Short mmCIF file of C-alpha atoms in Angstrom, two decimals:
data_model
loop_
_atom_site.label_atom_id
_atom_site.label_comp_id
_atom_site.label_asym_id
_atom_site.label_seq_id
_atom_site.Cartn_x
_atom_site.Cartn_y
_atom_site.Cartn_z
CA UNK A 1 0.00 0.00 0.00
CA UNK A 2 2.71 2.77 1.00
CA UNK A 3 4.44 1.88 -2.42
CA UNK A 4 1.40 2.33 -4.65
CA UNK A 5 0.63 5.31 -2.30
CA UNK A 6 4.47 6.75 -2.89
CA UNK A 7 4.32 5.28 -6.87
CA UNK A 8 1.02 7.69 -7.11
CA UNK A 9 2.43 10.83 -5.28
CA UNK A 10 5.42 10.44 -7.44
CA UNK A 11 3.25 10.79 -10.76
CA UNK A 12 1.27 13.78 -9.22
CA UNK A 13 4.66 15.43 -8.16
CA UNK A 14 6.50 14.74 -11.59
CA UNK A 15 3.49 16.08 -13.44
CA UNK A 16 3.01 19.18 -11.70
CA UNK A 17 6.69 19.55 -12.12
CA UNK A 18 6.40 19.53 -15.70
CA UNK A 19 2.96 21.11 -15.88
CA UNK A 20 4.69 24.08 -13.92
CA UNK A 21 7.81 24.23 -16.25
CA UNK A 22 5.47 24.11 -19.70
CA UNK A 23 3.82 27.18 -18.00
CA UNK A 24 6.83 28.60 -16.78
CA UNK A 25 8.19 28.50 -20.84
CA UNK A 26 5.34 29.41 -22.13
CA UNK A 27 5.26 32.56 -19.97
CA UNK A 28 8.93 33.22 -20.53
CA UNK A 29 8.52 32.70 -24.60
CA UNK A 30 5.56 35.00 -24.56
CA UNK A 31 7.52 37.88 -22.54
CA UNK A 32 10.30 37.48 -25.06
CA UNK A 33 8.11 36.96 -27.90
CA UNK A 34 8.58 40.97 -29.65
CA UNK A 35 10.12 40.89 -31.93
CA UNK A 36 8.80 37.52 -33.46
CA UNK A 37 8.94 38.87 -36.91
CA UNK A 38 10.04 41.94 -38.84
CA UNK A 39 9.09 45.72 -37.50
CA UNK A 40 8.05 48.71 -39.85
CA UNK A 41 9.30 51.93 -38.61
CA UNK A 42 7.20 54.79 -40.19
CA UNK A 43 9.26 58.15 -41.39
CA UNK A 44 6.69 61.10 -41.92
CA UNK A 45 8.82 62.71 -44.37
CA UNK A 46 10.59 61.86 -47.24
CA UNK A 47 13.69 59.82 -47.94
CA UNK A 48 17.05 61.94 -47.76
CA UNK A 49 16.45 64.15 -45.34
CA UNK A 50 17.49 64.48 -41.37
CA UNK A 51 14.37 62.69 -40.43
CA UNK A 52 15.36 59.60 -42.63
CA UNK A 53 18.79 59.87 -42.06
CA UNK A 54 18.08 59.13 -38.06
CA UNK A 55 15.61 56.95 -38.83
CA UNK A 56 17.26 54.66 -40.63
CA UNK A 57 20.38 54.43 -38.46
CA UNK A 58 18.12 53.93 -35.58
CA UNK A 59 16.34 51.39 -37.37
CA UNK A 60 19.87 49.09 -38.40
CA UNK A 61 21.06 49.79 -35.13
CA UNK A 62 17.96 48.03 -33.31
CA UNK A 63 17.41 44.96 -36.19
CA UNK A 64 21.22 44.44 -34.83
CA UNK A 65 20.08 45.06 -31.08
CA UNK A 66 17.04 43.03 -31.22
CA UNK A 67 17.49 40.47 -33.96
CA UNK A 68 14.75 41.10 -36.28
CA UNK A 69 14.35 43.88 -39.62
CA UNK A 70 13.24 47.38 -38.56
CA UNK A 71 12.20 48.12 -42.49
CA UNK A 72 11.64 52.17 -42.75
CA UNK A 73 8.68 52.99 -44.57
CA UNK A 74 8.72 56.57 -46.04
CA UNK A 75 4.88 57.96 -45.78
CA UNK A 76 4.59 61.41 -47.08
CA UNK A 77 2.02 64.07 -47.50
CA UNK A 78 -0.39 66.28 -46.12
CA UNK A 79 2.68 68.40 -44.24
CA UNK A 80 3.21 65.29 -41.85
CA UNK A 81 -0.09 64.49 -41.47
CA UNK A 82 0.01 60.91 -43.72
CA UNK A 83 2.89 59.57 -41.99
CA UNK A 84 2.04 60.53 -38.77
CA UNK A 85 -1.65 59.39 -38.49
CA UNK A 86 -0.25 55.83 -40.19
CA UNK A 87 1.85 55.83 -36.74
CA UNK A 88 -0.97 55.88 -34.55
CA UNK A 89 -3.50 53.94 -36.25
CA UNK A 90 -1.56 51.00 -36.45
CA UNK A 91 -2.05 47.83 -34.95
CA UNK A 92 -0.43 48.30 -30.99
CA UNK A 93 1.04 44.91 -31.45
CA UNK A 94 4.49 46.27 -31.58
CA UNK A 95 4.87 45.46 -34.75
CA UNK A 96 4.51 49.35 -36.26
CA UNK A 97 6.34 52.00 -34.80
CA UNK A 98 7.60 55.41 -36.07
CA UNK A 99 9.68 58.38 -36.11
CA UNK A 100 7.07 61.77 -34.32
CA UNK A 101 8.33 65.00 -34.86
CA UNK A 102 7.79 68.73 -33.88
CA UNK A 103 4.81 69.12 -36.68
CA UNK A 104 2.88 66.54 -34.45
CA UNK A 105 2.49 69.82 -32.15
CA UNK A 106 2.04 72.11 -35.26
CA UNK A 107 -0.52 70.13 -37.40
CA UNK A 108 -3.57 70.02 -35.24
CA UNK A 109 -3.47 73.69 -34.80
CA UNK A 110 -3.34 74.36 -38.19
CA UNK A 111 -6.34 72.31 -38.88
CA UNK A 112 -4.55 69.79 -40.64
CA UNK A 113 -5.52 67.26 -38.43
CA UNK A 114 -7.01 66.19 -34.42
CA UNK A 115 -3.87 63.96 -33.80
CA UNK A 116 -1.98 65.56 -30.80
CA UNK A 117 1.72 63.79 -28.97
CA UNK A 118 -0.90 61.82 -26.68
CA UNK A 119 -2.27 60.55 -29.36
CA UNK A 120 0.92 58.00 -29.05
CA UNK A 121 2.75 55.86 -26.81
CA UNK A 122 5.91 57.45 -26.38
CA UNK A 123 8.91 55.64 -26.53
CA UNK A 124 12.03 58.08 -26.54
CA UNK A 125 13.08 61.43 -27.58
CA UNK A 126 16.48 61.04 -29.18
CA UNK A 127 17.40 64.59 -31.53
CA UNK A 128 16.32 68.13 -30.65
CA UNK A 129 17.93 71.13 -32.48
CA UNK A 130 17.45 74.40 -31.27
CA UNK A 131 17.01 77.57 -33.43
CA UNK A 132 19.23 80.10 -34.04
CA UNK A 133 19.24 83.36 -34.92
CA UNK A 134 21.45 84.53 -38.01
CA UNK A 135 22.64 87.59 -39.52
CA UNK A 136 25.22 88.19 -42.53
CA UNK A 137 29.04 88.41 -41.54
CA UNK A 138 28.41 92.17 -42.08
CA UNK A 139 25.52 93.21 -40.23
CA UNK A 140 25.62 96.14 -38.19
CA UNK A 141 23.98 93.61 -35.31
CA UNK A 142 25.94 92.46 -32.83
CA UNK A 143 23.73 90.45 -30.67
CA UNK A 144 20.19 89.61 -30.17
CA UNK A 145 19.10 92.62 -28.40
CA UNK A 146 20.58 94.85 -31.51
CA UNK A 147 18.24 92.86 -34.00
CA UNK A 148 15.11 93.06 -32.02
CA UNK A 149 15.59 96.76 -31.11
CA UNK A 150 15.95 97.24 -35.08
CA UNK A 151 13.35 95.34 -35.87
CA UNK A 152 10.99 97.15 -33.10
CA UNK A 153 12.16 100.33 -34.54
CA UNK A 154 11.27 100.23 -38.12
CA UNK A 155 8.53 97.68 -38.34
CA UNK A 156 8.79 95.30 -42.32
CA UNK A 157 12.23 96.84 -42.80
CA UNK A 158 14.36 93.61 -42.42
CA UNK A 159 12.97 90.89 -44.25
CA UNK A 160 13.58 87.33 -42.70
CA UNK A 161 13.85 83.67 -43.99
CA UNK A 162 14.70 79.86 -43.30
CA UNK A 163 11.39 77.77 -44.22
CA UNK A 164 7.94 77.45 -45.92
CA UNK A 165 5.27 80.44 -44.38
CA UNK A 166 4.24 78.80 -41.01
CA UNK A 167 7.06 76.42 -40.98
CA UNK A 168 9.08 75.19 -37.55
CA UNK A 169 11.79 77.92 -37.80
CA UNK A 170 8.73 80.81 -39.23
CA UNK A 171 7.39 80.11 -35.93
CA UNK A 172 10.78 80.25 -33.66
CA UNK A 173 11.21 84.07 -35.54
CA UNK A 174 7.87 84.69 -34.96
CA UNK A 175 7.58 83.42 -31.55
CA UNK A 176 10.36 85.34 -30.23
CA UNK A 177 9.27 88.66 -31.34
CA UNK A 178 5.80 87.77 -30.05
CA UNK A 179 7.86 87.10 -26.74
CA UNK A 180 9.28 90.39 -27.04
CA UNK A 181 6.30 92.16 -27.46
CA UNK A 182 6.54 93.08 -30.99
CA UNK A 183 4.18 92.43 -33.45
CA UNK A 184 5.39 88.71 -35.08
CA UNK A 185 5.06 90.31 -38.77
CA UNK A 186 7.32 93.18 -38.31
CA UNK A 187 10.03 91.26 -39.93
CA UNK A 188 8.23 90.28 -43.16
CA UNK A 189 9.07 86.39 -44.29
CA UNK A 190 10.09 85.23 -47.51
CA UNK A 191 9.45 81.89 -48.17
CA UNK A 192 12.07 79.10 -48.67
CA UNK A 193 12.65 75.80 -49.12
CA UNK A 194 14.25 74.83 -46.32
CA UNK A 195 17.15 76.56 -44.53
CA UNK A 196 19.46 76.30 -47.38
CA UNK A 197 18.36 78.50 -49.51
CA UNK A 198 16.98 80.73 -46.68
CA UNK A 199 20.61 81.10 -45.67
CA UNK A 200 21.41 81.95 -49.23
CA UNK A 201 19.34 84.78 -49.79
CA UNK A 202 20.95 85.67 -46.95
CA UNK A 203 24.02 85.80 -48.15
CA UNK A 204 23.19 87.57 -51.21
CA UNK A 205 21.69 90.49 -49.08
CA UNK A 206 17.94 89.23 -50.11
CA UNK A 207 16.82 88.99 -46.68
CA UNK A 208 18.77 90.10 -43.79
CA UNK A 209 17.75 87.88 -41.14
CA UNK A 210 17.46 83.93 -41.13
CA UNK A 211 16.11 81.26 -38.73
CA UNK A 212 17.22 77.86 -38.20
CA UNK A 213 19.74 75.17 -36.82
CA UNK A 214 22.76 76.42 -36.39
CA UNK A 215 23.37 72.66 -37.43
CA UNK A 216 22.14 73.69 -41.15
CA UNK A 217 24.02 77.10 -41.06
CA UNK A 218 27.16 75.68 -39.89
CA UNK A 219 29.48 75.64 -43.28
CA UNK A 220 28.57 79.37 -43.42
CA UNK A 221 29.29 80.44 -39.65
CA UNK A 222 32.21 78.50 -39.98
CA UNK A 223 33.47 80.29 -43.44
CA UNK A 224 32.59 83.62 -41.75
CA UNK A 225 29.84 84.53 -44.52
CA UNK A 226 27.16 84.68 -41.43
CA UNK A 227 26.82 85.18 -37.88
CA UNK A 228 24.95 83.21 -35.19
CA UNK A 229 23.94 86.02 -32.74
CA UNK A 230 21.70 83.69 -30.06
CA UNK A 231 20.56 80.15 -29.52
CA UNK A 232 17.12 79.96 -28.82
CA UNK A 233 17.85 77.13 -26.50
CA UNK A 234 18.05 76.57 -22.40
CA UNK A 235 21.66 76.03 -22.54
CA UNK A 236 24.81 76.42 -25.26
CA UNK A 237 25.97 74.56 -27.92
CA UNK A 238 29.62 72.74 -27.09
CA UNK A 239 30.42 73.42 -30.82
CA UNK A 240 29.74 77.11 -30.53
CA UNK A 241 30.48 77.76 -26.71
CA UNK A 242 30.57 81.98 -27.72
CA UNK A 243 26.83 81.85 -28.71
CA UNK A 244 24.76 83.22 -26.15
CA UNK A 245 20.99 82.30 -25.44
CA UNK A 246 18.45 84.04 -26.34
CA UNK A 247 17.83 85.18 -22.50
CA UNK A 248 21.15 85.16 -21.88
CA UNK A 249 21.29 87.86 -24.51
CA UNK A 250 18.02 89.56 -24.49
CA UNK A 251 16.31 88.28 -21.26
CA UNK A 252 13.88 86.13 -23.54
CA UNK A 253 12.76 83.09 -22.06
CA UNK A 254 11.79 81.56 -25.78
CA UNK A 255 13.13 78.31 -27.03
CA UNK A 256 11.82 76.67 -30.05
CA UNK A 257 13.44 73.41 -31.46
CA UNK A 258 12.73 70.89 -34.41
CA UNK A 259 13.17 67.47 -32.94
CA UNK A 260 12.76 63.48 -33.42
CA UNK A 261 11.86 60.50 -31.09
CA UNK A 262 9.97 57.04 -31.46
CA UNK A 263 6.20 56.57 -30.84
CA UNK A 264 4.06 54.06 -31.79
CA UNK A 265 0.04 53.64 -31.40
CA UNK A 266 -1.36 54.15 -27.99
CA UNK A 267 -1.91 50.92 -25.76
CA UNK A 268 1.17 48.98 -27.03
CA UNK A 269 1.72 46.07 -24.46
CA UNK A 270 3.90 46.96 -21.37
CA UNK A 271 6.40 44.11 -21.90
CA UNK A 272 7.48 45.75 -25.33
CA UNK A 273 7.19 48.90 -24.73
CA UNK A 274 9.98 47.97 -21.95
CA UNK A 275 12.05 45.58 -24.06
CA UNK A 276 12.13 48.49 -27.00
CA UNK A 277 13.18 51.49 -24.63
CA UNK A 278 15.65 49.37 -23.13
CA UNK A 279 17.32 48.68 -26.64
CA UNK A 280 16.89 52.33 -27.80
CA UNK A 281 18.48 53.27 -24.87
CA UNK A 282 21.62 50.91 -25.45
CA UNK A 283 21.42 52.12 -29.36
CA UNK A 284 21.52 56.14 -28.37
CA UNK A 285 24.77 55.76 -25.74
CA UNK A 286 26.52 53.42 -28.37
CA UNK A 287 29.53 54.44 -30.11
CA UNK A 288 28.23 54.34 -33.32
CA UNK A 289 24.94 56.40 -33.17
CA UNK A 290 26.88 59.30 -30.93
CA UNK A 291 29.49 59.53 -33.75
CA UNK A 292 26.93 59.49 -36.17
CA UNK A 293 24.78 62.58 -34.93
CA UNK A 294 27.93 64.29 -33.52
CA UNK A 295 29.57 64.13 -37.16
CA UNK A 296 26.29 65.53 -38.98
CA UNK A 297 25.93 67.79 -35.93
CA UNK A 298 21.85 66.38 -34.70
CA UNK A 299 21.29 67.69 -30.93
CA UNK A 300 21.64 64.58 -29.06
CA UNK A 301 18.81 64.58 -26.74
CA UNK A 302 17.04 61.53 -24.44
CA UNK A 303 13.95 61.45 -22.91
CA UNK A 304 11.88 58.03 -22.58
CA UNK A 305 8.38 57.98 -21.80
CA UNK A 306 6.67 59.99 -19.75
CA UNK A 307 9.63 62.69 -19.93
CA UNK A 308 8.85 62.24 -23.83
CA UNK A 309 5.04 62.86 -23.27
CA UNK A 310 5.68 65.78 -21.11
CA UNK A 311 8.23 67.30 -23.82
CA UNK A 312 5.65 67.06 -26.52
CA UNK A 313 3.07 68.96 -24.46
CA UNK A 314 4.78 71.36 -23.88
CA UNK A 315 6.20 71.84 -27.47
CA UNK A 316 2.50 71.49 -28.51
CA UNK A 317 1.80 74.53 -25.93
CA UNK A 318 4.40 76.65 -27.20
CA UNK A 319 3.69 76.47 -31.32
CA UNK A 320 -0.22 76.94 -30.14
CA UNK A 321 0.78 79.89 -28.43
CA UNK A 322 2.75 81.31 -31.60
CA UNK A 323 0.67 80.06 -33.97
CA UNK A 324 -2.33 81.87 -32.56
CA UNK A 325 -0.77 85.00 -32.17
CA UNK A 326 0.62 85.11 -35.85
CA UNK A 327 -2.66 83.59 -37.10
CA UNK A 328 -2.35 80.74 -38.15
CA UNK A 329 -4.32 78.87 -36.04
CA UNK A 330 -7.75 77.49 -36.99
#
């Protein structure tokens, strides 16, 4: 009797042994499940630019991290607005994430769209490049203070560029003479294309004042043809250590900066929203990414998760408050 007894207990105890360690696996292979397959990563904007550029090293460097394809999937139009929504109406498996960027805070305001940062789960904030202000080599301006008082002076006398009308770096000009108590047309814009050919008109005396990166102005401020009077940032740049802040200069507390991070649709699962930040994380610190940005000169910036929420609120507070003020708000 105690044998069959013993023989029995030993079954029960050998099967709830492996009973327990089937479970145990199964649990552990579903936690480490993502990525099972392949992962799109949605850029908003088209291929060639900064936000691809990023993008797609981010993308190689976590396929290498995690062990499975992050393909980048180029989704333009509507000023953002195609790329963006295709973020966060994807499945929240994991499976489609994306590159968000300062329009997300621009877009809704504008009428373009309702899609706001929350609209997201946030992942990380990894790029943010603050505005500066620029002037030709040869400007009677020697600092912030000496442009604004000019431009207070003699309202649509000194024409400015650096982007499309309503653009990121429209709004930083525009934003800081709101901040300043001027009216945010009394320097007239001219419309570019992007920064580059902003900066040339500037050079060729066609506007006298440009907005932008000093990232994008660099080959010029560094040949002498232009100036970079203030940094509309909290702190300096280490690659220009003699360019003052804007409140630094002027006692203006305005920043305004394009940036990047990774999002994907709201309610991902909590398990891969930690196994992604966690390899993002080791990505942005590794050698390879740092020497990347550093040698195209990208604002290295981190801020995971709720940090990253909080940053695009208040970006999304700041272009309201601009973008209301110059009009351009629906």
């Amino acid at each position: 009797m105690y044998k069959k007894v013993m023989k029995s207990f030993g079954k029960s105890v050998i099967g709830g042994s492996i009973a327990a360690l089937m479970l145990a696996g199964s649990m552990t292979s579903a936690m480490a499940a993502w990525p099972e397959r392949p992962v799109t990563l949605i850029v908003p904007w088209s291929a060639g630019g900064g936000t691809d550029a990023t993008g797609r090293m981010i993308g190689s460097l976590l396929e290498k991290e995690l062990g499975q394809p992050f393909n980048v999937v180029n989704r333009t139009g509507g000023s953002g607005v195609v790329g963006h929504s295709a973020i966060a109406n994807a499945k929240p498996d994991g499976y489609t994430v994306g590159v968000i960027t300062v329009e997300i805070g621009m877009m809704h305001w504008a009428g373009l769209t309702e899609l706001t940062g929350a609209d997201y789960t946030p992942i990380a904030l990894y790029n943010a490049d603050a505005s500066s202000l620029l002037v030709r080599a040869d400007s009677p301006w020697e600092s912030a203070q000496d442009l604004i008082d000019a431009v207070k002076a003699d309202p649509g006398a000194h024409k400015s560029s650096g982007t499309g009308q309503g653009g990121i770096w429209h709004l930083a000009l525009a934003g800081m003479l709101n901040s300043a108590d001027i009216s945010p047309d009394a320097s007239p814009w001219v419309p570019s294309q992007g920064a580059a050919p902003g900066l040339q008109e500037l050079v060729s005396e066609g506007v006298d004042i440009v907005t932008c990166s000093i990232v994008e102005a660099s080959a010029l401020v560094d040949a002498g043809k232009v100036k970079a009077l203030a940094l509309m940032n909290d702190v300096r740049l280490d690659a220009y250590p003699d360019v003052p802040t804007l409140k630094e200069d002027a006692g203006l507390d305005w920043q305004m900066a394009a940036w990047r991070g990774i999002g994907g649709p709201k309610d991902m699962p909590e398990e891969v929203v930690t196994t992604l930040t966690a390899a993002l994380e080791k990505v942005w610190n590794s050698a390879e990414f740092q020497e990347f940005m550093n040698g195209r000169g990208f604002g290295l910036v981190w801020k995971s998760g709720d940090d990253f929420a909080t940053w695009m609120s208040d970006s999304d507070a700041s272009l309201g408050e601009v973008m209301q003020a110059v009009g351009m708000a629906k």
